[in-house]
PDB file of C-alpha atoms in Angstrom:
ATOM      1  CA  MET A   1     -14.213  12.141  64.930  1.00  0.00           C
ATOM      2  CA  ALA A   2     -13.069  12.248  61.231  1.00  0.00           C
ATOM      3  CA  THR A   3     -11.045   8.884  61.533  1.00  0.00           C
ATOM      4  CA  ASP A   4     -14.134   7.296  62.874  1.00  0.00           C
ATOM      5  CA  LYS A   5     -16.126   7.855  59.905  1.00  0.00           C
ATOM      6  CA  LYS A   6     -13.468   6.236  57.541  1.00  0.00           C
ATOM      7  CA  THR A   7     -14.606   3.116  55.905  1.00  0.00           C
ATOM      8  CA  ALA A   8     -12.253   0.358  56.279  1.00  0.00           C
ATOM      9  CA  VAL A   9     -11.100  -0.893  52.841  1.00  0.00           C
ATOM     10  CA  LYS A  10      -9.922  -4.688  52.904  1.00  0.00           C
ATOM     11  CA  GLU A  11      -6.691  -5.244  50.883  1.00  0.00           C
ATOM     12  CA  THR A  12      -7.161  -8.216  48.720  1.00  0.00           C
ATOM     13  CA  PRO A  13      -4.471 -10.992  49.705  1.00  0.00           C
ATOM     14  CA  VAL A  14      -1.683 -11.350  47.359  1.00  0.00           C
ATOM     15  CA  GLU A  15      -2.541 -14.998  46.958  1.00  0.00           C
ATOM     16  CA  GLU A  16      -5.911 -14.117  45.652  1.00  0.00           C
ATOM     17  CA  LYS A  17      -4.496 -11.607  43.436  1.00  0.00           C
ATOM     18  CA  LEU A  18      -1.878 -14.087  41.922  1.00  0.00           C
ATOM     19  CA  LYS A  19      -4.855 -16.584  41.543  1.00  0.00           C
ATOM     20  CA  ALA A  20      -6.797 -14.127  39.518  1.00  0.00           C
ATOM     21  CA  LEU A  21      -3.918 -13.438  37.362  1.00  0.00           C
ATOM     22  CA  PHE A  22      -3.277 -17.145  36.877  1.00  0.00           C
ATOM     23  CA  ASP A  23      -6.911 -17.893  36.017  1.00  0.00           C
ATOM     24  CA  LEU A  24      -7.046 -14.743  33.749  1.00  0.00           C
ATOM     25  CA  GLN A  25      -4.102 -16.169  31.926  1.00  0.00           C
ATOM     26  CA  LYS A  26      -5.405 -19.440  31.441  1.00  0.00           C
ATOM     27  CA  VAL A  27      -8.674 -18.093  30.054  1.00  0.00           C
ATOM     28  CA  SER A  28      -6.639 -15.802  27.790  1.00  0.00           C
ATOM     29  CA  THR A  29      -4.604 -18.528  26.519  1.00  0.00           C
ATOM     30  CA  GLU A  30      -7.803 -20.512  25.493  1.00  0.00           C
ATOM     31  CA  ILE A  31      -9.112 -17.529  23.689  1.00  0.00           C
ATOM     32  CA  ASP A  32      -5.783 -17.221  21.879  1.00  0.00           C
ATOM     33  CA  LYS A  33      -5.775 -21.072  20.811  1.00  0.00           C
ATOM     34  CA  ILE A  34      -9.262 -20.597  19.396  1.00  0.00           C
ATOM     35  CA  ARG A  35      -8.061 -17.483  17.600  1.00  0.00           C
ATOM     36  CA  THR A  36      -5.123 -19.482  16.198  1.00  0.00           C
ATOM     37  CA  LEU A  37      -7.499 -21.621  14.344  1.00  0.00           C
ATOM     38  CA  ARG A  38      -8.063 -18.737  12.213  1.00  0.00           C
ATOM     39  CA  GLY A  39      -4.410 -19.028  11.104  1.00  0.00           C
ATOM     40  CA  GLU A  40      -2.993 -16.667   8.690  1.00  0.00           C
ATOM     41  CA  LEU A  41      -6.724 -15.925   7.116  1.00  0.00           C
ATOM     42  CA  PRO A  42      -7.079 -12.575   8.721  1.00  0.00           C
ATOM     43  CA  LEU A  43      -3.712 -11.268   7.324  1.00  0.00           C
ATOM     44  CA  GLU A  44      -4.307 -13.155   4.075  1.00  0.00           C
ATOM     45  CA  VAL A  45      -7.802 -11.328   3.766  1.00  0.00           C
ATOM     46  CA  GLN A  46      -6.057  -7.981   4.494  1.00  0.00           C
ATOM     47  CA  ASP A  47      -3.343  -8.519   1.967  1.00  0.00           C
ATOM     48  CA  LEU A  48      -5.710  -9.258  -0.733  1.00  0.00           C
ATOM     49  CA  GLU A  49      -7.941  -6.415  -0.014  1.00  0.00           C
ATOM     50  CA  ASP A  50      -4.868  -4.145  -0.097  1.00  0.00           C
ATOM     51  CA  GLU A  51      -3.696  -5.974  -3.311  1.00  0.00           C
ATOM     52  CA  ILE A  52      -7.064  -5.343  -5.049  1.00  0.00           C
ATOM     53  CA  GLU A  53      -6.854  -1.696  -3.828  1.00  0.00           C
ATOM     54  CA  GLY A  54      -3.793  -1.127  -5.315  1.00  0.00           C
ATOM     55  CA  LEU A  55      -4.738  -2.773  -8.682  1.00  0.00           C
ATOM     56  CA  GLN A  56      -8.065  -0.804  -8.811  1.00  0.00           C
ATOM     57  CA  THR A  57      -6.118   2.428  -8.470  1.00  0.00           C
ATOM     58  CA  ARG A  58      -3.582   1.265 -11.070  1.00  0.00           C
ATOM     59  CA  ALA A  59      -6.668   0.235 -13.371  1.00  0.00           C
ATOM     60  CA  ASN A  60      -8.200   3.732 -12.838  1.00  0.00           C
ATOM     61  CA  ASN A  61      -5.065   5.724 -13.479  1.00  0.00           C
ATOM     62  CA  LEU A  62      -4.582   3.425 -16.750  1.00  0.00           C
ATOM     63  CA  SER A  63      -8.092   4.023 -17.536  1.00  0.00           C
ATOM     64  CA  GLU A  64      -7.849   7.901 -17.193  1.00  0.00           C
ATOM     65  CA  GLU A  65      -4.380   7.728 -19.320  1.00  0.00           C
ATOM     66  CA  VAL A  66      -6.179   5.866 -22.161  1.00  0.00           C
ATOM     67  CA  GLN A  67      -8.839   8.585 -22.139  1.00  0.00           C
ATOM     68  CA  LYS A  68      -6.477  11.451 -22.181  1.00  0.00           C
ATOM     69  CA  LEU A  69      -4.650   9.947 -25.163  1.00  0.00           C
ATOM     70  CA  SER A  70      -7.865   9.203 -26.906  1.00  0.00           C
ATOM     71  CA  ASP A  71      -8.949  12.869 -26.380  1.00  0.00           C
ATOM     72  CA  ASP A  72      -5.453  14.300 -27.598  1.00  0.00           C
ATOM     73  CA  ILE A  73      -5.892  11.876 -30.874  1.00  0.00           C
ATOM     74  CA  VAL A  74      -9.223  13.248 -31.611  1.00  0.00           C
ATOM     75  CA  SER A  75      -7.943  16.855 -30.966  1.00  0.00           C
ATOM     76  CA  ARG A  76      -4.879  16.156 -33.327  1.00  0.00           C
ATOM     77  CA  LYS A  77      -7.325  14.773 -36.042  1.00  0.00           C
ATOM     78  CA  ASN A  78      -9.451  17.984 -35.862  1.00  0.00           C
ATOM     79  CA  GLU A  79      -6.079  19.966 -36.097  1.00  0.00           C
ATOM     80  CA  ILE A  80      -5.306  17.991 -39.373  1.00  0.00           C
ATOM     81  CA  LYS A  81      -8.782  18.841 -40.690  1.00  0.00           C
ATOM     82  CA  GLU A  82      -8.258  22.362 -39.771  1.00  0.00           C
ATOM     83  CA  ALA A  83      -4.713  22.480 -41.535  1.00  0.00           C
ATOM     84  CA  ASP A  84      -6.298  20.875 -44.566  1.00  0.00           C
ATOM     85  CA  LEU A  85      -8.997  23.735 -44.724  1.00  0.00           C
ATOM     86  CA  GLN A  86      -6.282  26.245 -44.293  1.00  0.00           C
ATOM     87  CA  ILE A  87      -4.202  24.515 -47.046  1.00  0.00           C
ATOM     88  CA  LYS A  88      -7.224  24.580 -49.548  1.00  0.00           C
ATOM     89  CA  LYS A  89      -7.786  28.216 -48.698  1.00  0.00           C
ATOM     90  CA  TYR A  90      -4.175  29.206 -49.374  1.00  0.00           C
ATOM     91  CA  VAL A  91      -4.013  27.136 -52.440  1.00  0.00           C
ATOM     92  CA  GLY A  92      -6.968  29.072 -53.715  1.00  0.00           C
ATOM     93  CA  GLN A  93      -5.281  32.325 -52.984  1.00  0.00           C
ATOM     94  CA  GLN A  94      -2.266  31.493 -54.889  1.00  0.00           C
ATOM     95  CA  ASP A  95      -4.299  32.103 -58.172  1.00  0.00           C
ATOM     96  CA  SER A  96      -4.874  35.513 -57.250  1.00  0.00           C
ATOM     97  CA  VAL A  97      -1.455  36.808 -55.923  1.00  0.00           C
ATOM     98  CA  ARG A  98      -0.233  40.003 -57.322  1.00  0.00           C
ATOM     99  CA  ASN A  99       3.484  39.627 -56.889  1.00  0.00           C
ATOM    100  CA  ASN A 100       6.225  37.052 -55.977  1.00  0.00           C
ATOM    101  CA  ARG A 101       6.475  38.245 -52.291  1.00  0.00           C
ATOM    102  CA  GLU A 102       2.624  37.464 -51.788  1.00  0.00           C
ATOM    103  CA  TYR A 103       3.152  34.061 -53.439  1.00  0.00           C
ATOM    104  CA  ASP A 104       6.231  33.205 -51.355  1.00  0.00           C
ATOM    105  CA  ALA A 105       4.333  34.115 -48.023  1.00  0.00           C
ATOM    106  CA  ILE A 106       1.212  31.954 -49.141  1.00  0.00           C
ATOM    107  CA  THR A 107       3.676  29.171 -50.027  1.00  0.00           C
ATOM    108  CA  LYS A 108       5.233  29.487 -46.610  1.00  0.00           C
ATOM    109  CA  GLU A 109       1.725  29.276 -44.794  1.00  0.00           C
ATOM    110  CA  ILE A 110       1.061  26.164 -46.786  1.00  0.00           C
ATOM    111  CA  GLU A 111       4.351  24.731 -46.006  1.00  0.00           C
ATOM    112  CA  TYR A 112       3.769  25.404 -42.184  1.00  0.00           C
ATOM    113  CA  GLN A 113       0.301  23.765 -42.228  1.00  0.00           C
ATOM    114  CA  GLU A 114       1.930  20.704 -43.867  1.00  0.00           C
ATOM    115  CA  LEU A 115       4.350  20.544 -41.124  1.00  0.00           C
ATOM    116  CA  GLU A 116       1.487  20.873 -38.636  1.00  0.00           C
ATOM    117  CA  LYS A 117      -0.388  18.018 -40.257  1.00  0.00           C
ATOM    118  CA  GLN A 118       2.812  15.823 -40.076  1.00  0.00           C
ATOM    119  CA  LEU A 119       3.371  16.497 -36.595  1.00  0.00           C
ATOM    120  CA  CYS A 120       0.030  15.796 -35.571  1.00  0.00           C
ATOM    121  CA  GLU A 121       0.191  12.629 -37.645  1.00  0.00           C
ATOM    122  CA  LYS A 122       3.356  11.797 -35.761  1.00  0.00           C
ATOM    123  CA  ARG A 123       1.681  12.331 -32.320  1.00  0.00           C
ATOM    124  CA  ILE A 124      -1.328  10.302 -33.240  1.00  0.00           C
ATOM    125  CA  LYS A 125       0.860   7.316 -34.310  1.00  0.00           C
ATOM    126  CA  GLU A 126       2.656   7.653 -30.983  1.00  0.00           C
ATOM    127  CA  HIS A 127      -0.421   8.080 -28.832  1.00  0.00           C
ATOM    128  CA  THR A 128      -2.138   5.079 -30.815  1.00  0.00           C
ATOM    129  CA  ALA A 129       0.849   2.829 -29.872  1.00  0.00           C
ATOM    130  CA  ASP A 130       0.871   4.158 -26.286  1.00  0.00           C
ATOM    131  CA  MET A 131      -3.035   3.708 -26.068  1.00  0.00           C
ATOM    132  CA  GLU A 132      -2.832   0.257 -27.134  1.00  0.00           C
ATOM    133  CA  LYS A 133      -0.077  -0.586 -24.681  1.00  0.00           C
ATOM    134  CA  LYS A 134      -2.010   0.902 -21.769  1.00  0.00           C
ATOM    135  CA  LYS A 135      -5.117  -0.922 -22.882  1.00  0.00           C
ATOM    136  CA  GLU A 136      -3.356  -4.121 -22.638  1.00  0.00           C
ATOM    137  CA  GLN A 137      -1.926  -3.048 -19.363  1.00  0.00           C
ATOM    138  CA  LEU A 138      -5.387  -2.088 -18.083  1.00  0.00           C
ATOM    139  CA  ALA A 139      -6.828  -5.565 -19.448  1.00  0.00           C
ATOM    140  CA  ASP A 140      -4.141  -7.275 -17.341  1.00  0.00           C
ATOM    141  CA  ALA A 141      -4.966  -5.215 -14.191  1.00  0.00           C
ATOM    142  CA  GLN A 142      -8.529  -5.878 -14.516  1.00  0.00           C
ATOM    143  CA  GLU A 143      -8.037  -9.507 -15.122  1.00  0.00           C
ATOM    144  CA  LEU A 144      -5.877  -9.519 -12.161  1.00  0.00           C
ATOM    145  CA  ILE A 145      -8.594  -7.828 -10.033  1.00  0.00           C
ATOM    146  CA  LYS A 146     -11.252 -10.387 -11.084  1.00  0.00           C
ATOM    147  CA  ASP A 147      -8.973 -13.405  -9.956  1.00  0.00           C
ATOM    148  CA  ARG A 148      -7.840 -11.770  -6.691  1.00  0.00           C
ATOM    149  CA  SER A 149     -11.466 -10.914  -5.881  1.00  0.00           C
ATOM    150  CA  ILE A 150     -12.370 -14.605  -6.298  1.00  0.00           C
ATOM    151  CA  ASP A 151      -9.550 -15.526  -4.034  1.00  0.00           C
ATOM    152  CA  LEU A 152     -10.741 -12.806  -1.569  1.00  0.00           C
ATOM    153  CA  GLU A 153     -14.243 -14.012  -1.603  1.00  0.00           C
ATOM    154  CA  SER A 154     -13.080 -17.749  -1.064  1.00  0.00           C
ATOM    155  CA  LYS A 155     -10.851 -16.393   1.934  1.00  0.00           C
ATOM    156  CA  ARG A 156     -13.570 -14.217   3.538  1.00  0.00           C
ATOM    157  CA  LYS A 157     -16.063 -17.173   3.410  1.00  0.00           C
ATOM    158  CA  GLU A 158     -13.624 -19.384   5.018  1.00  0.00           C
ATOM    159  CA  LEU A 159     -12.641 -17.092   7.798  1.00  0.00           C
ATOM    160  CA  GLU A 160     -16.473 -16.350   8.468  1.00  0.00           C
ATOM    161  CA  THR A 161     -17.086 -20.045   8.611  1.00  0.00           C
ATOM    162  CA  ILE A 162     -14.334 -20.372  11.361  1.00  0.00           C
ATOM    163  CA  VAL A 163     -15.227 -17.203  13.241  1.00  0.00           C
ATOM    164  CA  GLU A 164     -19.020 -18.394  13.391  1.00  0.00           C
ATOM    165  CA  GLU A 165     -18.001 -21.817  14.479  1.00  0.00           C
ATOM    166  CA  THR A 166     -16.084 -20.354  17.443  1.00  0.00           C
ATOM    167  CA  LYS A 167     -18.097 -17.489  18.229  1.00  0.00           C
ATOM    168  CA  GLU A 168     -20.067 -19.018  21.019  1.00  0.00           C
ATOM    169  CA  ASP A 169     -16.772 -20.220  22.667  1.00  0.00           C
ATOM    170  CA  ILE A 170     -15.090 -16.808  22.411  1.00  0.00           C
ATOM    171  CA  GLU A 171     -18.114 -14.977  23.905  1.00  0.00           C
ATOM    172  CA  VAL A 172     -18.270 -17.459  26.807  1.00  0.00           C
ATOM    173  CA  LEU A 173     -14.427 -17.183  27.466  1.00  0.00           C
ATOM    174  CA  GLU A 174     -14.438 -13.412  27.306  1.00  0.00           C
ATOM    175  CA  LYS A 175     -17.491 -13.034  29.640  1.00  0.00           C
ATOM    176  CA  LYS A 176     -15.338 -15.310  32.077  1.00  0.00           C
ATOM    177  CA  ALA A 177     -12.215 -13.195  31.457  1.00  0.00           C
ATOM    178  CA  LYS A 178     -14.232  -9.972  32.300  1.00  0.00           C
ATOM    179  CA  GLU A 179     -15.621 -11.377  35.542  1.00  0.00           C
ATOM    180  CA  ILE A 180     -11.989 -12.593  36.704  1.00  0.00           C
ATOM    181  CA  SER A 181     -10.859  -9.012  35.820  1.00  0.00           C
ATOM    182  CA  LYS A 182     -13.086  -7.479  38.145  1.00  0.00           C
ATOM    183  CA  ASN A 183     -11.248  -9.035  41.038  1.00  0.00           C
ATOM    184  CA  ILE A 184      -7.790  -7.349  39.661  1.00  0.00           C
ATOM    185  CA  ASP A 185      -7.056  -4.054  40.422  1.00  0.00           C
ATOM    186  CA  GLU A 186      -6.477  -1.732  37.478  1.00  0.00           C
ATOM    187  CA  ARG A 187      -2.798  -1.061  37.948  1.00  0.00           C
ATOM    188  CA  LEU A 188      -2.014  -4.907  37.939  1.00  0.00           C
ATOM    189  CA  LEU A 189      -4.571  -5.439  35.046  1.00  0.00           C
ATOM    190  CA  SER A 190      -2.743  -2.853  33.011  1.00  0.00           C
ATOM    191  CA  ALA A 191       0.728  -4.482  33.823  1.00  0.00           C
ATOM    192  CA  PHE A 192      -0.812  -7.782  32.814  1.00  0.00           C
ATOM    193  CA  ASP A 193      -2.011  -6.399  29.436  1.00  0.00           C
ATOM    194  CA  ARG A 194       1.258  -4.886  28.666  1.00  0.00           C
ATOM    195  CA  ILE A 195       3.306  -7.739  29.600  1.00  0.00           C
ATOM    196  CA  ARG A 196       0.945 -10.032  27.591  1.00  0.00           C
ATOM    197  CA  SER A 197       0.990  -7.705  24.529  1.00  0.00           C
ATOM    198  CA  GLY A 198       4.810  -7.825  24.343  1.00  0.00           C
ATOM    199  CA  ALA A 199       5.437 -11.649  25.397  1.00  0.00           C
ATOM    200  CA  ARG A 200       5.834 -14.610  23.025  1.00  0.00           C
ATOM    201  CA  ASN A 201       2.587 -16.578  22.933  1.00  0.00           C
ATOM    202  CA  GLY A 202       0.748 -13.847  24.919  1.00  0.00           C
ATOM    203  CA  LEU A 203       2.105 -15.315  28.276  1.00  0.00           C
ATOM    204  CA  ALA A 204       2.125 -12.715  30.899  1.00  0.00           C
ATOM    205  CA  VAL A 205       1.754 -15.192  33.891  1.00  0.00           C
ATOM    206  CA  VAL A 206       3.754 -18.443  33.777  1.00  0.00           C
ATOM    207  CA  THR A 207       4.515 -21.202  36.298  1.00  0.00           C
ATOM    208  CA  VAL A 208       8.006 -22.358  37.511  1.00  0.00           C
ATOM    209  CA  GLN A 209       8.841 -25.496  35.332  1.00  0.00           C
ATOM    210  CA  ARG A 210      11.914 -27.470  36.326  1.00  0.00           C
ATOM    211  CA  ASP A 211      13.329 -24.792  38.397  1.00  0.00           C
ATOM    212  CA  ALA A 212      12.928 -22.394  35.639  1.00  0.00           C
ATOM    213  CA  CYS A 213      10.687 -19.497  34.221  1.00  0.00           C
ATOM    214  CA  GLY A 214       7.889 -21.105  32.146  1.00  0.00           C
ATOM    215  CA  GLY A 215       8.365 -18.272  29.760  1.00  0.00           C
ATOM    216  CA  CYS A 216      11.912 -17.640  28.933  1.00  0.00           C
ATOM    217  CA  PHE A 217      13.348 -20.895  30.663  1.00  0.00           C
ATOM    218  CA  ASN A 218      15.956 -19.202  32.464  1.00  0.00           C
ATOM    219  CA  LYS A 219      16.894 -20.887  35.891  1.00  0.00           C
ATOM    220  CA  ILE A 220      15.350 -19.282  39.107  1.00  0.00           C
ATOM    221  CA  PRO A 221      17.340 -19.258  42.359  1.00  0.00           C
ATOM    222  CA  PRO A 222      15.979 -21.574  45.018  1.00  0.00           C
ATOM    223  CA  GLN A 223      15.069 -18.813  47.464  1.00  0.00           C
ATOM    224  CA  ARG A 224      13.125 -16.695  44.629  1.00  0.00           C
ATOM    225  CA  GLN A 225      11.423 -20.250  43.983  1.00  0.00           C
ATOM    226  CA  LEU A 226      10.510 -20.452  47.656  1.00  0.00           C
ATOM    227  CA  ASP A 227       9.211 -16.742  47.721  1.00  0.00           C
ATOM    228  CA  ILE A 228       7.036 -17.625  44.605  1.00  0.00           C
ATOM    229  CA  ARG A 229       5.554 -20.546  46.535  1.00  0.00           C
ATOM    230  CA  LEU A 230       4.780 -18.525  49.667  1.00  0.00           C
ATOM    231  CA  ARG A 231       2.536 -16.347  47.467  1.00  0.00           C
ATOM    232  CA  LYS A 232       3.257 -13.393  49.704  1.00  0.00           C
ATOM    233  CA  LYS A 233       4.311 -11.102  46.946  1.00  0.00           C
ATOM    234  CA  ILE A 234       4.063 -10.665  43.274  1.00  0.00           C
ATOM    235  CA  ILE A 235       7.458 -11.789  41.627  1.00  0.00           C
ATOM    236  CA  VAL A 236       8.458 -11.082  38.229  1.00  0.00           C
ATOM    237  CA  CYS A 237      11.105 -13.035  35.958  1.00  0.00           C
ATOM    238  CA  GLU A 238      14.226 -10.748  36.215  1.00  0.00           C
ATOM    239  CA  TYR A 239      15.183 -11.877  32.658  1.00  0.00           C
ATOM    240  CA  CYS A 240      11.647 -11.675  30.617  1.00  0.00           C
ATOM    241  CA  GLY A 241       9.626  -9.721  33.038  1.00  0.00           C
ATOM    242  CA  ARG A 242       6.464 -12.088  33.158  1.00  0.00           C
ATOM    243  CA  ILE A 243       4.640 -12.786  36.382  1.00  0.00           C
ATOM    244  CA  LEU A 244       5.952 -15.887  38.126  1.00  0.00           C
ATOM    245  CA  VAL A 245       3.560 -18.249  40.101  1.00  0.00           C
ATOM    246  CA  ASP A 246       3.432 -21.960  41.114  1.00  0.00           C
ATOM    247  CA  ASP A 247       1.244 -24.394  39.911  1.00  0.00           C
ATOM    248  CA  MET A 248      -2.146 -22.803  41.440  1.00  0.00           C
ATOM    249  CA  ASP A 249      -4.284 -25.566  40.303  1.00  0.00           C
ATOM    250  CA  ASN A 250      -2.220 -28.413  42.031  1.00  0.00           C
ATOM    251  CA  ASN A 251      -0.357 -26.897  44.791  1.00  0.00           C
ATOM    252  CA  GLU A 252      -1.195 -25.095  48.089  1.00  0.00           C
ATOM    253  CA  ALA A 253       0.802 -22.271  49.156  1.00  0.00           C
ATOM    254  CA  ILE A 254       3.437 -23.126  51.825  1.00  0.00           C
ATOM    255  CA  ASP A 255       2.125 -22.480  55.228  1.00  0.00           C
ATOM    256  CA  THR A 256       4.641 -20.510  57.086  1.00  0.00           C
ATOM    257  CA  THR A 257       2.712 -20.670  60.443  1.00  0.00           C
ATOM    258  CA  LYS A 258       3.624 -24.280  60.976  1.00  0.00           C
TER     259      LYS A 258
END
């Protein structure tokens, strides 16, 4: 009784599967051709975006380094002012010392503060030179960002124009591809996508051309060609792995019943 309730599932003939794959490949190729009109523009846009991002990071780092050097210069100048105050204080104390030992101690403090001033002045000179150099590098980076941003805007507009002009055609073809895909089982569709993604020019399904695979151009034995024309099973090229079909637009399958 259980077997009577089973619903019979009609298996799609291989020829119909091949025709669906063949049609899907044609539509996919048309989509590829339209997208080829965009050329290298998507990559150029991405490269410019990456370059600008890198330049901006460099500019930000340089700006932070300039600020740190500027802060350090201010700090060194304050240290010089503090040293001058200390020297002035110690010089005043020299007039009231009681013995040579106190005088020598104050003299050493004055010498120490003078050395501190010299060190600060040296650091200020070094930081000033380094800061000017980094400011020049920052200006160069900002100028390059400006130039690259102009290039990016131009490339984006060019790409947007092409995308807009081909948008309708792409949508029609993608809808058609979706409809065709409904007639292909998931396993076969997955194989089609896998082969297509790794194949030259996105060709997963190719016809036999001059006794050879239309994808890799390796010769196909006569018996294998006959099997392909019979459309009784799905045959892949033993060299490149593409699905092989005869020209399903112009040729009928061989009738083996005659």
